[in-house]
């Protein structure tokens, strides 16, 4: 008998790994590069497509903060499904944005995240027991 079974460890590992990938990406854009610099970097390319500036700015803010916040939530194991759904939307926004610029683009960053996210959505929720949310649920019952 395992203290932590493989069925319980697999979703924990993938959830934390995916959370670290998204959190790191969001942290970089929000705190290191700064979102206004991200916007200034991508604006010229999207302006050539006549995309309004407010859509470019909104996309950069939304995706950056979704990655930061939802990545953190995945790491600690709270709001798992809400975070996964929002990150799936984030991946769709990024995919649409990149596809508008170039229909054949390098998916090496998006594809692995998509596979990890799909794994967590498909894997049975009752097996993902190594989550902080369970501690909160037990605590607030008393």
Short mmCIF file of C-alpha atoms in Angstrom, two decimals:
data_model
loop_
_atom_site.label_atom_id
_atom_site.label_comp_id
_atom_site.label_asym_id
_atom_site.label_seq_id
_atom_site.Cartn_x
_atom_site.Cartn_y
_atom_site.Cartn_z
CA UNK A 1 0.00 0.00 0.00
CA UNK A 2 1.30 3.43 -0.99
CA UNK A 3 1.18 6.52 1.18
CA UNK A 4 0.62 8.42 -2.05
CA UNK A 5 -0.63 6.21 -4.85
CA UNK A 6 0.40 6.68 -8.49
CA UNK A 7 -3.23 7.53 -9.32
CA UNK A 8 -3.11 10.41 -6.83
CA UNK A 9 0.41 11.54 -7.63
CA UNK A 10 -0.09 11.81 -11.41
CA UNK A 11 -2.68 14.61 -11.36
CA UNK A 12 -0.81 16.37 -8.54
CA UNK A 13 2.42 16.33 -10.56
CA UNK A 14 0.79 17.49 -13.80
CA UNK A 15 -1.28 20.17 -12.03
CA UNK A 16 1.74 21.63 -10.24
CA UNK A 17 3.91 21.39 -13.37
CA UNK A 18 1.30 23.17 -15.49
CA UNK A 19 0.78 25.72 -12.72
CA UNK A 20 4.50 26.47 -12.60
CA UNK A 21 4.65 26.90 -16.38
CA UNK A 22 1.74 29.34 -16.46
CA UNK A 23 2.66 31.14 -13.24
CA UNK A 24 6.24 31.64 -14.43
CA UNK A 25 5.04 32.95 -17.77
CA UNK A 26 2.56 35.34 -16.14
CA UNK A 27 5.07 36.45 -13.50
CA UNK A 28 7.60 37.26 -16.20
CA UNK A 29 5.10 39.37 -18.17
CA UNK A 30 3.57 41.14 -15.16
CA UNK A 31 6.60 41.79 -12.94
CA UNK A 32 9.80 41.40 -14.96
CA UNK A 33 9.07 42.52 -18.52
CA UNK A 34 6.03 44.61 -17.49
CA UNK A 35 2.81 44.43 -19.47
CA UNK A 36 3.26 47.81 -21.17
CA UNK A 37 6.53 46.50 -22.65
CA UNK A 38 4.74 43.34 -23.82
CA UNK A 39 2.10 45.52 -25.48
CA UNK A 40 4.74 47.75 -27.10
CA UNK A 41 6.48 44.64 -28.46
CA UNK A 42 3.39 43.07 -30.03
CA UNK A 43 1.53 46.26 -31.07
CA UNK A 44 3.41 46.87 -34.37
CA UNK A 45 2.62 43.40 -35.72
CA UNK A 46 -1.06 43.51 -34.78
CA UNK A 47 -1.42 47.12 -35.93
CA UNK A 48 -0.45 45.96 -39.42
CA UNK A 49 -3.59 43.78 -39.27
CA UNK A 50 -5.60 46.90 -38.33
CA UNK A 51 -6.38 45.45 -34.94
CA UNK A 52 -7.62 48.15 -32.55
CA UNK A 53 -5.17 49.15 -29.85
CA UNK A 54 -7.64 48.42 -27.04
CA UNK A 55 -7.94 44.77 -28.18
CA UNK A 56 -4.15 44.39 -28.21
CA UNK A 57 -3.88 45.90 -24.72
CA UNK A 58 -6.83 43.95 -23.33
CA UNK A 59 -5.46 40.69 -24.72
CA UNK A 60 -2.06 41.29 -23.16
CA UNK A 61 -3.52 42.18 -19.76
CA UNK A 62 -6.06 39.37 -19.72
CA UNK A 63 -3.67 36.62 -20.78
CA UNK A 64 -0.87 37.80 -18.49
CA UNK A 65 -3.02 37.98 -15.37
CA UNK A 66 -4.88 34.75 -16.17
CA UNK A 67 -1.57 32.93 -16.47
CA UNK A 68 -0.26 34.43 -13.23
CA UNK A 69 -3.35 33.92 -11.07
CA UNK A 70 -4.61 30.61 -12.47
CA UNK A 71 -1.09 29.19 -12.51
CA UNK A 72 -0.77 30.02 -8.82
CA UNK A 73 -4.16 28.44 -8.08
CA UNK A 74 -3.11 25.23 -9.86
CA UNK A 75 0.11 25.06 -7.87
CA UNK A 76 -1.66 25.31 -4.53
CA UNK A 77 -4.65 23.25 -5.63
CA UNK A 78 -7.60 25.63 -5.32
CA UNK A 79 -10.22 26.52 -7.93
CA UNK A 80 -8.78 23.81 -10.17
CA UNK A 81 -11.51 23.56 -12.79
CA UNK A 82 -12.21 27.28 -12.97
CA UNK A 83 -8.48 27.82 -13.48
CA UNK A 84 -8.27 25.11 -16.13
CA UNK A 85 -11.23 26.54 -18.06
CA UNK A 86 -9.78 30.05 -17.91
CA UNK A 87 -6.36 28.80 -19.00
CA UNK A 88 -8.01 26.91 -21.88
CA UNK A 89 -9.52 30.25 -22.95
CA UNK A 90 -6.08 31.82 -22.55
CA UNK A 91 -4.59 29.19 -24.87
CA UNK A 92 -7.35 29.86 -27.41
CA UNK A 93 -6.67 33.61 -27.30
CA UNK A 94 -2.94 33.03 -27.76
CA UNK A 95 -3.53 30.54 -30.57
CA UNK A 96 -5.89 32.89 -32.40
CA UNK A 97 -3.48 35.78 -31.93
CA UNK A 98 -0.47 33.86 -33.17
CA UNK A 99 -2.44 32.38 -36.08
CA UNK A 100 -3.49 35.86 -37.19
CA UNK A 101 0.17 36.84 -37.48
CA UNK A 102 1.34 33.63 -39.13
CA UNK A 103 -0.81 30.64 -40.01
CA UNK A 104 2.18 28.34 -39.56
CA UNK A 105 3.79 29.23 -36.26
CA UNK A 106 5.94 27.42 -33.72
CA UNK A 107 3.66 25.70 -31.21
CA UNK A 108 6.43 24.39 -28.97
CA UNK A 109 5.18 26.43 -26.00
CA UNK A 110 1.43 26.07 -26.53
CA UNK A 111 1.16 22.38 -27.45
CA UNK A 112 2.71 20.88 -24.26
CA UNK A 113 0.57 23.16 -22.08
CA UNK A 114 -2.50 22.09 -24.04
CA UNK A 115 -1.73 18.40 -23.51
CA UNK A 116 -1.14 18.86 -19.78
CA UNK A 117 -4.35 20.87 -19.47
CA UNK A 118 -6.33 18.22 -21.35
CA UNK A 119 -4.90 15.50 -19.11
CA UNK A 120 -6.17 17.35 -16.03
CA UNK A 121 -9.60 17.92 -17.56
CA UNK A 122 -9.98 14.26 -18.55
CA UNK A 123 -8.41 12.62 -15.47
CA UNK A 124 -11.04 11.69 -12.84
CA UNK A 125 -11.42 14.50 -10.30
CA UNK A 126 -11.74 12.09 -7.36
CA UNK A 127 -8.16 10.91 -7.97
CA UNK A 128 -6.72 14.43 -7.55
CA UNK A 129 -6.72 14.40 -3.77
CA UNK A 130 -3.46 16.19 -3.04
CA UNK A 131 -5.01 19.67 -3.10
CA UNK A 132 -5.13 22.53 -0.65
CA UNK A 133 -8.82 23.02 -1.40
CA UNK A 134 -9.60 19.81 0.50
CA UNK A 135 -7.91 21.27 3.58
CA UNK A 136 -10.05 24.42 3.28
CA UNK A 137 -13.22 22.36 2.84
CA UNK A 138 -12.50 20.32 5.97
CA UNK A 139 -11.51 23.39 7.95
CA UNK A 140 -14.66 25.35 7.16
CA UNK A 141 -16.94 22.41 7.98
CA UNK A 142 -16.01 22.74 11.65
#
